[in-house]
mmCIF file of C-alpha atoms in Angstrom:
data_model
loop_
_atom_site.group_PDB
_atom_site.id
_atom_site.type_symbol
_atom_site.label_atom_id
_atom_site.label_comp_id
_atom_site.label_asym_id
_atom_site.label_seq_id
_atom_site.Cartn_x
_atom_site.Cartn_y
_atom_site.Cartn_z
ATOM 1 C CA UNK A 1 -143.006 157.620 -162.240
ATOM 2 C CA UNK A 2 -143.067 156.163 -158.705
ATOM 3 C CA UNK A 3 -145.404 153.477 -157.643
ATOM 4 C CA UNK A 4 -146.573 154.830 -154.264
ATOM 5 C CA UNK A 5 -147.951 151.761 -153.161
ATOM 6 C CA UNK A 6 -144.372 150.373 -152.618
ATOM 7 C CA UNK A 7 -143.406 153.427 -150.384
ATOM 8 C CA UNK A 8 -142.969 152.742 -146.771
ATOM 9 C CA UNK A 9 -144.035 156.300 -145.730
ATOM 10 C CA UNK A 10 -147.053 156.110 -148.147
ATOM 11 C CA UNK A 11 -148.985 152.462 -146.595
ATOM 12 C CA UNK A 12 -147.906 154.297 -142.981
ATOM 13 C CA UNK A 13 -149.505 157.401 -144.018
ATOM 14 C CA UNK A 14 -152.498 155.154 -145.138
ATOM 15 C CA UNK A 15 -153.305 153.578 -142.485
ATOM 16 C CA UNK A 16 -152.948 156.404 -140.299
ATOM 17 C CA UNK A 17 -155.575 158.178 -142.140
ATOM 18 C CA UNK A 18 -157.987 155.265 -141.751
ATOM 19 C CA UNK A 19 -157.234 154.659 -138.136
ATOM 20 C CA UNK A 20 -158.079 158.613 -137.390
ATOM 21 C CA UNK A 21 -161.165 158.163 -139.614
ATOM 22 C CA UNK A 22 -162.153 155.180 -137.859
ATOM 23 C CA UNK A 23 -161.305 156.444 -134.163
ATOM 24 C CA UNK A 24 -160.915 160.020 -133.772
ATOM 25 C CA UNK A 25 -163.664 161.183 -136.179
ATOM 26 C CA UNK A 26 -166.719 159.636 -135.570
ATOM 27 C CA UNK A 27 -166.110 161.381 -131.377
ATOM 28 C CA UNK A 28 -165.903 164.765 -132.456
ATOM 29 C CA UNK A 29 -168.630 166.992 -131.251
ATOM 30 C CA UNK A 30 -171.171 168.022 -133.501
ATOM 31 C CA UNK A 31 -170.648 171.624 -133.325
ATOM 32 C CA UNK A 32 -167.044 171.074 -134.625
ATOM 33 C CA UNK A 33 -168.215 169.253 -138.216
ATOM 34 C CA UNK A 34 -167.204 172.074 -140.115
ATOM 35 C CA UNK A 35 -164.404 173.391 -138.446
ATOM 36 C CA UNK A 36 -161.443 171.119 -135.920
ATOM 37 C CA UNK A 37 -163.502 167.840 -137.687
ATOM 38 C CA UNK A 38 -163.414 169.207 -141.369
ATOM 39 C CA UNK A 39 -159.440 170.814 -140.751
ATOM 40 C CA UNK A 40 -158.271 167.559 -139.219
ATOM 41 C CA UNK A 41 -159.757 165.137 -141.970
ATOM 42 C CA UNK A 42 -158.365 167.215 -144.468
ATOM 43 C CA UNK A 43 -154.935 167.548 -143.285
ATOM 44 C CA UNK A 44 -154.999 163.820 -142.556
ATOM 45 C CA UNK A 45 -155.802 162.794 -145.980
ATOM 46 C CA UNK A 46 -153.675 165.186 -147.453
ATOM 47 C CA UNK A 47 -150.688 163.407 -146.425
ATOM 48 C CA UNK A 48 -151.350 160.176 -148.210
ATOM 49 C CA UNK A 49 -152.658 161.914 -151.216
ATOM 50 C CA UNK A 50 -149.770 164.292 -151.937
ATOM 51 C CA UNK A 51 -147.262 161.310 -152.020
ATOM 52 C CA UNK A 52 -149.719 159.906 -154.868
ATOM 53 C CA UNK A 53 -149.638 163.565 -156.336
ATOM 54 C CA UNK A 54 -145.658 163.484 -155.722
ATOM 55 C CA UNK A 55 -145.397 160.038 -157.332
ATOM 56 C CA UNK A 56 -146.573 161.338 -161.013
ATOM 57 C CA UNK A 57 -143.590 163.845 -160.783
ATOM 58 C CA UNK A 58 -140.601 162.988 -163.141
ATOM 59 C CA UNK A 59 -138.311 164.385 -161.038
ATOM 60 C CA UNK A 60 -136.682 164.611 -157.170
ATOM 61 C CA UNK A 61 -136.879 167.950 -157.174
ATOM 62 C CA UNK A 62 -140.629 167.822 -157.446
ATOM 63 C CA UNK A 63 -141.467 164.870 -155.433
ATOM 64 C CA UNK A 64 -139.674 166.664 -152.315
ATOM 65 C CA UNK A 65 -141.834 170.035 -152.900
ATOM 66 C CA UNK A 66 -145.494 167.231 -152.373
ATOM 67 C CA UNK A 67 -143.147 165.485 -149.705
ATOM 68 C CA UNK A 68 -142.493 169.141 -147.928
ATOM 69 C CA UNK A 69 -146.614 169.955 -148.197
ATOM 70 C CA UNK A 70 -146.606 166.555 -146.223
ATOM 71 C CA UNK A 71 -144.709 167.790 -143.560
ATOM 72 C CA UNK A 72 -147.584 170.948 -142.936
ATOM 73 C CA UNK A 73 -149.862 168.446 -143.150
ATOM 74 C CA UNK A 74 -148.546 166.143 -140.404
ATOM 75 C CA UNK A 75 -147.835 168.953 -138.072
ATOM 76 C CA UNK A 76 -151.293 170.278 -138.451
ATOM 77 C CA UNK A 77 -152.642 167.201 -137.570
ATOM 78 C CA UNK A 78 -150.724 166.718 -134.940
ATOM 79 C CA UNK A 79 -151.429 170.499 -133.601
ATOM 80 C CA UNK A 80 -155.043 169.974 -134.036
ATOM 81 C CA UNK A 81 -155.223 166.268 -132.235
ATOM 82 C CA UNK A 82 -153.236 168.147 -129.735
ATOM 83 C CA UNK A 83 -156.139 170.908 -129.533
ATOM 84 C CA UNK A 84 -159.163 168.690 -129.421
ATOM 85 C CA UNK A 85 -157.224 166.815 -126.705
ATOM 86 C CA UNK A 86 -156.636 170.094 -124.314
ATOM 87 C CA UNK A 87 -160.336 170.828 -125.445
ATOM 88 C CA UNK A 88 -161.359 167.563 -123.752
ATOM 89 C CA UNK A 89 -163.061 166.129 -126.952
ATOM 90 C CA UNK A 90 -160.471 162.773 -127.168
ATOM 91 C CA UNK A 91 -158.893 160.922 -124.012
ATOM 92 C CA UNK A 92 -154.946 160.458 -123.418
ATOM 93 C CA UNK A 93 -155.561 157.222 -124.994
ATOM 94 C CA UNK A 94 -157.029 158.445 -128.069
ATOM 95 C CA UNK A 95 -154.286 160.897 -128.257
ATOM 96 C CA UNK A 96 -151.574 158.557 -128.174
ATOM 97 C CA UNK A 97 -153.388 156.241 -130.836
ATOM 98 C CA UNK A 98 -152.492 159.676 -133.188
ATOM 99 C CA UNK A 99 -149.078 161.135 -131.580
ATOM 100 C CA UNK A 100 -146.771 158.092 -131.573
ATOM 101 C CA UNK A 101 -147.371 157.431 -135.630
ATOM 102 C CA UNK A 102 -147.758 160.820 -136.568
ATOM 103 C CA UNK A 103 -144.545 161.741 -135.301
ATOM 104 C CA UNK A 104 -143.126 158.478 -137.422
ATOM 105 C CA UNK A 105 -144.841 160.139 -140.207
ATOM 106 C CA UNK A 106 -142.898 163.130 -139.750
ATOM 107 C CA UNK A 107 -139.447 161.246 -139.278
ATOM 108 C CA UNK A 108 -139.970 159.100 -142.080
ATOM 109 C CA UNK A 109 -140.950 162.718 -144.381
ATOM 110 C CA UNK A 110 -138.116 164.501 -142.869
ATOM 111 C CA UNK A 111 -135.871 161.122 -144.094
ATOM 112 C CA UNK A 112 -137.154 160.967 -147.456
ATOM 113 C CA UNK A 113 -136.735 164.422 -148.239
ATOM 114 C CA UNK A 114 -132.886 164.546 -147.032
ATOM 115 C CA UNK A 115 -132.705 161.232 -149.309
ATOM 116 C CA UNK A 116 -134.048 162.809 -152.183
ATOM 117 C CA UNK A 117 -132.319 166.132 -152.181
ATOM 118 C CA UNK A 118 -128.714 164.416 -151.361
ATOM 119 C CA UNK A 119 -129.716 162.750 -154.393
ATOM 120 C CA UNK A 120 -129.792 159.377 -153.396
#
């Protein structure tokens, strides 16, 4: 068993959900609390959790299939931040605040992943 507060990708994927919770969340509209708000916090949160989920595995093989969830997750947040950018509900700047370290997410998923099925 992993201790996923040593990963790298899992305190990035931390604080990433905590910054969107903090600065992304509390501007959505309303009207979107149980739909773009609800599928974006979920997908968000996901990301961190599954590499705790992933951790409890006993074996590579498993750990990629959480770490491989993790990528869906990542590019559905980044699709929907994307969205409820073009729909004018976040500025550029609050955009960036998400793109930039999402897409680290995703390199640093896509890295762990090759990592773990080269086996090591």
């Amino acid at each position: 068993m992993r201790d996923y507060k040593k990963l790298d990708i899992w305190k990035k994927a931390h604080l990433f959900t905590k910054q969107l919770y903090q600065e992304i969340l509390p501007v959505m509209p309303p009207e979107e609390k149980f739909a773009l708000t609800n599928q974006l916090r979920r997908s968000a949160y996901s990301i961190p959790m599954n590499i705790v989920e992933g951790c409890g595995n006993n074996t590579d093989k498993d750990f990629t299939h959480y770490l491989d969830n993790d990528l869906g997750s990542a590019l559905e947040v980044e699709y929907t931040c994307l969205l409820i950018f073009d729909l004018g509900y976040i500025s550029q700047e609050q955009h960036d605040l998400v793109y930039q370290p999402i897409n680290e997410i995703k390199a640093m998923l896509i890295s762990f992943i090759k990592f773990l099925r080269d086996g090591k």
